[in-house]
Amino acid sequence: MAQSNRRASGGRIDRNQPLQFTFNGKSYEGFKGDTLASALLANGVRVTARSFKYHRPRGIMGHGPEEPATLVELDGEDASGNRPATTVPLRDGLSARSVNCWPSPEFDLGGINQLFERFLPAGFYYKTFKWPNWHLFEPSIRKAAGLAAAPAKPPARGHFEARNAHADVLIAGAGPAGLQAALEAARAGMRVFLADEGAEAGGSLLHRNLTIGGRPAMDWVADAVAELRGMENVIHLQNATVWAYREHNLLIVNQRDPEQDSILERSWRVRAGEVVIATGATERALVFGGNDRPGVMLASSVQAYVNRWGVTPGQRVVLFTNNNSAYAVAADLAVAGVTVEAILDSRNTVPKAALDLVSGITVRSGTVVSDVRGHKRVRAVKAVPANGGAGTWITCDLLACSGGWNPTVHLWSQSRSTLRFDEELAAFCPDQAVQSCRAVGAAAGVLTLDRIVDGGEDLTYRIEPLWRVDVPGQRGKAFLDVQNDVAVSDVHLALREGYDNAEHVKRYTTGGMGIDQGKTGNINIIGTVALQKGVPLQEVGTTTFRSPYTPVSFGAIGGLREETVLFPYRHTPVTQWNKDNGAVMYEAGARWRRPGYFPKPGEDLQEAVNRECRAVREGVGVYDGSPLGTFELKGRDVPQFLDFIYSNIMSSLKPGDGRYGLMLSEDGLILDDGVAFRLDEHRWMISTSTGHADAVNQQMEKLLQTEFPNWQVMITTVTSQWNNATICGPMAREVMHALGTDIDLSPEAFPFMSFRDGTVAGFPARVVRVSFTGELSYEVNVAPRHMAELWGKVMEAGAPFGILPVGSESSHVLRVEKGFLSLGHEVDGTVDAYDLGMGWAMSKKKPDYLGKRSVALRRSGGGTRRELVGILPEDPNRPIPEGAPLTPGGRKEATDGLVTACVWSVVNNRWVGLALLQNGHARQGETAHVRVKDDVIPVTVTKPVFHDPEGKLLRS
Amino acid sequence: MSYKVNIARQSLNALFDLKGSPAAILTWVEGALPALPERPNSRTRRDALDLYHIGRDHWIVRAPLGLEGRLETQLRPTDCPADISIVRVSDTLTFFRVTGLQAADVMAIACPLDLHDTAFDADAVTYSELFGLKALVMRCEGGFEFAVEQSFGDMITDYLTRATA
C-alpha cells in the first residue's frame, strides 16, 4: 500500500505535491518536503541497506547527518555516492540504490559473511592476509567491504562554484540559539553570515512540540527568519553546512541548493571576525545485543518522522532511554496515535517531571534492553533488570533509543579549542576557545529551550550515563559504530592487544572513521574504553575532530577549477597564430602554452622537428621567445647587486653590451642562467629562463629586503612589456633586412651579445643579439600590442628564404647539438658550474657572490663528481631514452651517471646525446654503457658539443 | 548568464611604474601627475590621470592610451635620476570591468579580498589575488575593475565566462 505509514495529517510536507521516485528499482511516492529516508519509511521500507563488513540488514536509524546505517547511491543527474538517505531531499524522478549489497538489501549474497562473524573481528585482515602479499588480497577485500563507487561521469549540466565571503560574525546553525544570536548581532549592525545544514531553519524545533512565549516555537522561528530576511547586513543560507573550521577564523560552507539553476553546489570560504557555534546536539545510540536491527532507531528521529514528516515508523513502540528527552518523544507518539508498549529506563529513579508527560504509559525504571528478536525487522525486545535477572520479551515493531545527547562540538574542536567532560551531562562540552569563537545553545551543553530563548518551555534534562548494556546472558553483537560494524567485542580486542589510546582504538577498529564520523557512537566507544580500563572518560579523551563534518562533493571544493582552467595558462599574442597553423601546443614552464612543433599533414613528430631544425641550421627559422623572464633594474647599486647574484662579473659591462651568466642559489647549485644587458649607466635589463622567472624575481626581492635593504636597486618585471620574435639561422640577417630596420646589422656595428634600440618593420623595437640555437640570431623585442603584426611580417619577409616557425622540440635539439645547458635536464639540482664545464663563469676576481662559499666547501671535500659529457651511440641510429642510467660495463651495478638528453642531429645525421657521467671530463674517448631494459647501449664519451664548437656561427 | 553583470575586457591603458622616495618622485615629475595618495592602497585622480599607491615607495600611473606619448615625454623614463625608477608598463596588464547588480557576487568568486564598501571604499586600490593570480583590484562606477598580467588575459576571460555561465 502506498505510503502506508504516512499519517493522515501533519508534518511539514506539501501533500499537494506528490513526488515519484525509485529505490532499488522499485517505484514509490512521497511528498515535497520529504527526505528519501522519510519517504522510504512512509512507504514501509524497512531494510534499506547492508552493513559494511558483515552485510547485516540495516534500516534507517537517524534523521539527519548522524545517520550511520543507510547510505545510498544516486543515479542520473543526481549521480553521487555514499549519501545518507536522511540528507537526500526527495525530488520527482529521484533514483537511488542501496550500497554494498547485491542483488538487493532484502537478499544480499554478501550476507553469508554473517555466518563467519566470529572469525572476522577488527583487524582480522592485518593478521590473516600476510602471505604471500597483502596486496594480492587487497582488491577483493576492498570490493567485499566497499561502499558506493564514484560517479562514472561528471554532472551532465551545471558547474560547481567556490566563493569568498567576509563577516563580522559567522553563525553555524539556525536553531533557536543560532537564530537568537543572528538577531542580536544583526540588530547591532554587524555583518552576519548565518548558515544551517537543514532545509528549513529551526533546528530541533522543527520536530519538537514546544512553545515560546505561549506560541508554537515554529512561529517564533518564522518571525526570526522574516526579520533576518529584511536586513541587508545578513546572509542567511539553508541547506548550507559549515563543514570546516580553519586557522584565522576561516570557515568553509557547502551550500547545496544555490539560487542559480546552473550552479550545482557552492563552496563558501568565509573569513569571520567571530564565530558562533550553534550546531545543536546529537542524540547517541545505546549499546546492546542486536542494536543494529532494522527498526531500532534514535528516539529523536522517531519523533522527527512523526512530527516533521507525518510518518509513523512503527505502530507498537518500545522506548529505551537513560535520560529525560525520550519522555517527550513518547508523549508525541501517543498524541500521534502510536501505541507505546513501554518506556524502559536504565535509571532506577525517573524524575517526576518526565513521568508527568507520559501518564498512562508503562514506565519500567532500572530496566535495559539486552536483546532484540527479528532479523530484518524488530519483532520483540528483551527487557531485563539493569543489574541482572530474568527478562521478559515485549512484542513491538519499533525500538526508539536515547542514550543521551552530545553537544555537536565538531567545529569547536576543529578550531583547536578544548573540550571538557561534563559529568552532569555525561558529555564532552566546549571549554577553552583558541580562536575567536563561542559555542551557544545545545552545542554549549545547554540542552533545554527555556535556557536558550526567553519564554521557551521545555522539560529539564537529566541523564545517568549508560555506555553499554552489560548484563549476564546477553546475546548478539552490540554495535558501537554501526556504519563500520565495530562492536564492543572489537574494542575489547583492541585493548587486549595493547591499543589502549583512543586514537589507536580508532585506527585498529575503524570505529568513528566512517562517513558519519561516529556522531552517534564515538562517545560509547570512549565510554567502553573507560569502563574496561577503569578510568574516567576525561582521561580517555576524544579522538581528533577533523573536517569535513559531513561529506562534501569534491566538485564543491574545486569550484570552477576544471577542464580548461584546471591549471593556469598564459598566452602570447602569437598563440592563436600557432594554433591556426597546426602547432601541437605544450605547457612550457611558468604556465605558458607554447608550440611544441608544427607538423605538416602526414608528418610525425620527428619528421617535423627535423624539418624545423634543418631550416635553422641551413636557412632561417623564427620562434616566439616572449615567455622568457625579463626584468628592468634601476639604481646606483645595480652593478654590485648583479655581481652578487651572478657568478661572473657584470659590473664591467658598457652600456649597450650584455653577458651570459649563471645565478646560483645559497647552496651553490645553479638557480638559473640568462643574460644581463646594461641599458645605460643606472639602468639594466636581465633575462631569465621561462620556468625560473618567478624564482629569480623572488630571490632578488628577498636579497634586497633582507640582506641589502639599503642598496638602491629597484626591480620592475617587464616580461609582458616585451614580446619577441627570435629570427635565427644563417639567413637571419637577410630576413632582418627584408623586414626593414634602421639598425646597422653588420657584425662590426652590432656584434654578438649587444643590443640596439630602433625600428623593425616600422615598430619601435629593441633588438638583442643572443643565441640559444648556436646560429646567428636576432631577438626582435616589441610591445605586445605590435607582436602579432610583427610576427606576420616576419613570416612574410622570411618566406623567400624558406623561414619556418620553430617549436620547443626543435629548440631542444638545437641546444643539445650546441651543448647548451637546460634547467631540469643537465641542471638537476646536484651539479655546479664546474661539473658542467663552465668554470669560466665562476669569477676568480670577485671577493664574494651568492653560492661561492658553498661551491668551494663542497668541492674541497674531494671525490669524483658527475660531469657533463657528450655521448655518441656506437650505433648512430640507436636513440637512448632520456634519464637512462650509465653503469660500469652496462652491468646491474650502481649507476655512474645518466643520460640527460638524446636527439637526432640533422647536422650530424645521427643520434647525439648529453650525459652526466662520474668523472666524465677525464673520460672523453672512452666507451661507456647505457643500461636500458633488456639491452646495453655502448656509447663513446665526447665533448658536450656537436656543432660549431668554436661558436663562429653565432658570432657571425 | 547566471549573474546580472556586465563583463568587459578593456583595451590598453597607458601605464607607468614609479619607484623611489616621494620627494624624489615629486621633484622629477614637477606637477605632471595628481597629488601622491596619502594612504597606501589608495588612489588620487586628476583629469584623466590616476595615480595608484600600491606599495612602499611604489606607484602606478594610469591614463588613456592616447596620453601615453605625452606622459612618456613628461616623465622621461630613460632620463630620470638613479634614485627613481620609471618604466613604461602599458602592455603588462590587462584590465577587466565587472559591473552590474551582482558584480560583488562575481568578484567574490574570483577574489578573497573583502570588497564590501565598509572595507574597500571608492578610493581603494590594491594588489590581491584573483582566480589565483596576482591582480590589481579597485572599484569603478557600478562595480569593480581589476588588472592581471597580460598573458593571463585569455584565462581570466575563460574563468569569468565559466563563473557566469
Short mmCIF file of C-alpha atoms in Angstrom, two decimals, chain A residues 461-703:
data_model
loop_
_atom_site.label_atom_id
_atom_site.label_comp_id
_atom_site.label_asym_id
_atom_site.label_seq_id
_atom_site.Cartn_x
_atom_site.Cartn_y
_atom_site.Cartn_z
CA TYR A 461 17.33 17.41 31.00
CA ARG A 462 18.58 14.71 33.37
CA ILE A 463 20.75 11.73 32.47
CA GLU A 464 22.58 8.83 34.03
CA PRO A 465 25.15 7.55 31.53
CA LEU A 466 24.87 4.04 30.15
CA TRP A 467 27.85 3.33 27.87
CA ARG A 468 26.81 -0.24 27.17
CA VAL A 469 24.37 -2.78 28.47
CA ASP A 470 26.31 -5.34 30.45
CA VAL A 471 24.02 -7.99 31.84
CA PRO A 472 24.57 -11.74 32.05
CA GLY A 473 23.25 -13.86 29.19
CA GLN A 474 23.24 -11.05 26.69
CA ARG A 475 23.20 -12.32 23.11
CA GLY A 476 24.05 -10.87 19.76
CA LYS A 477 26.57 -8.31 18.68
CA ALA A 478 26.35 -4.97 20.42
CA PHE A 479 27.50 -2.33 17.98
CA LEU A 480 29.34 0.83 18.95
CA ASP A 481 29.83 2.04 15.39
CA VAL A 482 27.03 0.79 13.21
CA GLN A 483 28.49 2.18 9.99
CA ASN A 484 31.79 0.37 10.32
CA ASP A 485 30.44 -2.75 12.01
CA VAL A 486 32.50 -2.13 15.15
CA ALA A 487 31.17 -3.99 18.14
CA VAL A 488 32.01 -3.91 21.83
CA SER A 489 33.98 -7.12 21.33
CA ASP A 490 36.20 -5.34 18.77
CA VAL A 491 37.11 -2.61 21.22
CA HIS A 492 37.82 -5.18 23.89
CA LEU A 493 40.09 -6.99 21.43
CA ALA A 494 41.95 -3.77 20.62
CA LEU A 495 42.51 -3.13 24.30
CA ARG A 496 43.73 -6.67 24.86
CA GLU A 497 46.21 -6.23 22.06
CA GLY A 498 47.60 -3.07 23.58
CA TYR A 499 45.84 -0.41 21.55
CA ASP A 500 44.56 1.47 24.56
CA ASN A 501 44.83 5.05 23.35
CA ALA A 502 41.61 6.47 21.87
CA GLU A 503 43.38 7.22 18.60
CA HIS A 504 44.84 3.72 18.44
CA VAL A 505 41.49 2.13 19.16
CA LYS A 506 40.03 4.17 16.34
CA ARG A 507 42.68 3.06 13.84
CA TYR A 508 42.62 -0.56 14.89
CA THR A 509 38.87 -0.97 14.89
CA THR A 510 37.94 1.78 12.38
CA GLY A 511 35.35 2.94 14.93
CA GLY A 512 34.36 6.53 14.15
CA MET A 513 36.13 6.61 10.80
CA GLY A 514 33.09 6.39 8.56
CA ILE A 515 31.11 8.94 6.65
CA ASP A 516 29.06 9.68 9.77
CA GLN A 517 32.30 10.37 11.71
CA GLY A 518 30.89 8.41 14.63
CA LYS A 519 28.34 11.06 15.52
CA THR A 520 26.09 8.61 17.38
CA GLY A 521 28.67 6.10 18.57
CA ASN A 522 32.07 7.65 19.35
CA ILE A 523 31.12 8.55 22.88
CA ASN A 524 30.08 4.95 23.52
CA ILE A 525 33.47 3.75 22.28
CA ILE A 526 35.14 6.15 24.67
CA GLY A 527 32.82 5.01 27.45
CA THR A 528 33.55 1.36 26.69
CA VAL A 529 37.28 2.02 26.81
CA ALA A 530 36.87 3.91 30.07
CA LEU A 531 34.82 1.10 31.63
CA GLN A 532 37.25 -1.55 30.51
CA LYS A 533 40.29 0.36 31.75
CA GLY A 534 38.56 1.63 34.88
CA VAL A 535 39.37 5.26 34.24
CA PRO A 536 37.20 8.37 33.85
CA LEU A 537 36.12 9.36 30.34
CA GLN A 538 38.06 12.61 30.60
CA GLU A 539 41.22 10.55 30.88
CA VAL A 540 40.41 8.58 27.75
CA GLY A 541 39.64 11.77 25.87
CA THR A 542 38.33 12.10 22.37
CA THR A 543 39.90 11.42 19.03
CA THR A 544 40.72 14.41 16.85
CA PHE A 545 37.74 16.00 15.14
CA ARG A 546 38.64 16.62 11.54
CA SER A 547 36.87 18.21 8.65
CA PRO A 548 34.67 17.58 6.83
CA TYR A 549 31.90 17.49 9.39
CA THR A 550 29.71 15.87 6.74
CA PRO A 551 30.63 14.56 3.29
CA VAL A 552 31.32 17.26 0.72
CA SER A 553 31.48 16.90 -3.04
CA PHE A 554 34.96 17.15 -4.48
CA GLY A 555 33.42 19.41 -7.10
CA ALA A 556 32.35 21.91 -4.47
CA ILE A 557 35.86 22.03 -3.07
CA GLY A 558 37.36 22.52 -6.51
CA GLY A 559 34.85 25.16 -7.53
CA LEU A 560 35.33 26.45 -11.04
CA ARG A 561 38.71 24.83 -11.46
CA GLU A 562 38.07 22.12 -14.01
CA GLU A 563 38.61 21.43 -17.67
CA THR A 564 40.40 24.32 -19.39
CA VAL A 565 41.04 26.22 -16.17
CA LEU A 566 42.16 23.25 -14.12
CA PHE A 567 45.63 24.74 -14.37
CA PRO A 568 46.51 28.36 -15.09
CA TYR A 569 47.69 29.12 -18.59
CA ARG A 570 49.37 32.01 -20.33
CA HIS A 571 49.19 33.07 -23.93
CA THR A 572 51.30 35.35 -26.07
CA PRO A 573 49.84 37.39 -28.91
CA VAL A 574 51.11 34.66 -31.25
CA THR A 575 49.34 31.77 -29.51
CA GLN A 576 46.34 31.90 -31.80
CA TRP A 577 48.58 32.05 -34.87
CA ASN A 578 50.40 28.97 -33.61
CA LYS A 579 47.14 27.08 -33.14
CA ASP A 580 45.84 28.21 -36.52
CA ASN A 581 48.99 26.91 -38.14
CA GLY A 582 48.74 23.44 -36.72
CA ALA A 583 51.09 23.69 -33.77
CA VAL A 584 50.96 20.95 -31.18
CA MET A 585 50.82 23.04 -28.03
CA TYR A 586 52.74 22.22 -24.85
CA GLU A 587 52.90 23.58 -21.35
CA ALA A 588 56.37 25.05 -21.28
CA GLY A 589 57.12 26.28 -17.78
CA ALA A 590 55.59 29.13 -15.80
CA ARG A 591 52.23 28.06 -17.25
CA TRP A 592 52.97 29.28 -20.77
CA ARG A 593 51.38 27.37 -23.60
CA ARG A 594 53.96 27.16 -26.37
CA PRO A 595 54.12 25.34 -29.66
CA GLY A 596 55.94 22.02 -29.39
CA TYR A 597 56.22 21.51 -33.14
CA PHE A 598 54.40 22.31 -36.36
CA PRO A 599 53.64 19.07 -38.19
CA LYS A 600 52.55 19.12 -41.79
CA PRO A 601 49.81 16.72 -42.81
CA GLY A 602 51.16 13.18 -42.61
CA GLU A 603 54.28 14.18 -40.72
CA ASP A 604 55.22 12.66 -37.40
CA LEU A 605 56.98 14.48 -34.61
CA GLN A 606 60.50 13.51 -35.67
CA GLU A 607 59.92 14.46 -39.28
CA ALA A 608 58.52 17.85 -38.28
CA VAL A 609 61.37 18.51 -35.86
CA ASN A 610 63.98 17.52 -38.43
CA ARG A 611 62.44 19.91 -40.93
CA GLU A 612 62.39 22.77 -38.43
CA CYS A 613 65.97 22.11 -37.29
CA ARG A 614 67.21 21.93 -40.85
CA ALA A 615 65.62 25.32 -41.52
CA VAL A 616 67.52 26.87 -38.62
CA ARG A 617 70.83 25.21 -39.45
CA GLU A 618 70.65 25.79 -43.21
CA GLY A 619 68.28 28.70 -43.75
CA VAL A 620 66.23 30.56 -41.19
CA GLY A 621 63.66 29.91 -38.52
CA VAL A 622 61.74 32.00 -36.03
CA TYR A 623 60.39 31.28 -32.61
CA ASP A 624 58.30 33.21 -30.12
CA GLY A 625 60.62 33.94 -27.22
CA SER A 626 58.15 36.10 -25.31
CA PRO A 627 57.87 33.85 -22.26
CA LEU A 628 61.47 34.43 -21.21
CA GLY A 629 61.53 36.31 -17.92
CA THR A 630 62.61 39.93 -18.30
CA PHE A 631 63.32 42.47 -15.57
CA GLU A 632 64.43 46.06 -15.63
CA LEU A 633 66.71 47.06 -12.76
CA LYS A 634 67.42 50.65 -11.82
CA GLY A 635 69.65 52.29 -9.25
CA ARG A 636 73.21 53.09 -8.30
CA ASP A 637 73.79 49.75 -6.65
CA VAL A 638 72.62 47.55 -9.51
CA PRO A 639 76.17 46.72 -10.68
CA GLN A 640 77.26 45.38 -7.31
CA PHE A 641 73.91 43.63 -6.91
CA LEU A 642 74.31 41.84 -10.24
CA ASP A 643 77.86 40.94 -9.32
CA PHE A 644 76.45 39.33 -6.21
CA ILE A 645 73.65 37.35 -7.81
CA TYR A 646 75.59 36.24 -10.90
CA SER A 647 78.68 34.08 -10.54
CA ASN A 648 80.58 36.09 -13.11
CA ILE A 649 81.23 39.83 -13.33
CA MET A 650 78.52 42.03 -14.80
CA SER A 651 79.53 45.43 -13.47
CA SER A 652 82.21 45.85 -16.13
CA LEU A 653 79.67 45.88 -18.95
CA LYS A 654 79.40 49.04 -21.01
CA PRO A 655 76.00 50.48 -21.99
CA GLY A 656 74.69 48.55 -24.98
CA ASP A 657 76.54 45.35 -24.11
CA GLY A 658 75.42 42.16 -22.46
CA ARG A 659 76.84 38.99 -20.96
CA TYR A 660 75.71 35.46 -20.30
CA GLY A 661 75.82 34.42 -16.66
CA LEU A 662 74.86 31.87 -14.07
CA MET A 663 72.84 32.56 -10.95
CA LEU A 664 73.49 30.27 -8.02
CA SER A 665 71.39 29.61 -5.00
CA GLU A 666 72.76 29.86 -1.46
CA ASP A 667 73.78 26.23 -1.58
CA GLY A 668 75.94 26.82 -4.64
CA LEU A 669 73.71 24.97 -7.08
CA ILE A 670 72.56 26.56 -10.29
CA LEU A 671 69.34 28.51 -9.92
CA ASP A 672 69.16 29.92 -13.43
CA ASP A 673 71.13 31.02 -16.44
CA GLY A 674 70.46 34.09 -18.51
CA VAL A 675 71.85 37.32 -19.84
CA ALA A 676 72.26 40.80 -18.43
CA PHE A 677 72.40 43.97 -20.52
CA ARG A 678 73.39 47.41 -19.46
CA LEU A 679 70.89 49.88 -20.90
CA ASP A 680 72.66 52.96 -19.54
CA GLU A 681 74.65 54.00 -16.51
CA HIS A 682 72.00 53.06 -13.94
CA ARG A 683 69.53 51.03 -15.95
CA TRP A 684 69.86 47.33 -16.65
CA MET A 685 67.82 44.56 -18.14
CA ILE A 686 68.18 40.92 -17.28
CA SER A 687 66.65 37.94 -18.96
CA THR A 688 65.94 34.63 -17.23
CA SER A 689 64.71 31.22 -18.26
CA THR A 690 60.97 30.94 -18.68
CA GLY A 691 60.37 28.45 -15.92
CA HIS A 692 62.53 30.18 -13.32
CA ALA A 693 61.48 33.79 -13.85
CA ASP A 694 59.36 33.86 -10.70
CA ALA A 695 62.02 32.12 -8.64
CA VAL A 696 64.65 34.63 -9.78
CA ASN A 697 62.33 37.51 -9.00
CA GLN A 698 61.69 36.15 -5.53
CA GLN A 699 65.38 35.64 -4.93
CA MET A 700 66.23 39.20 -5.94
CA GLU A 701 63.47 40.71 -3.82
CA LYS A 702 64.38 38.56 -0.84
CA LEU A 703 68.01 39.58 -1.03
#
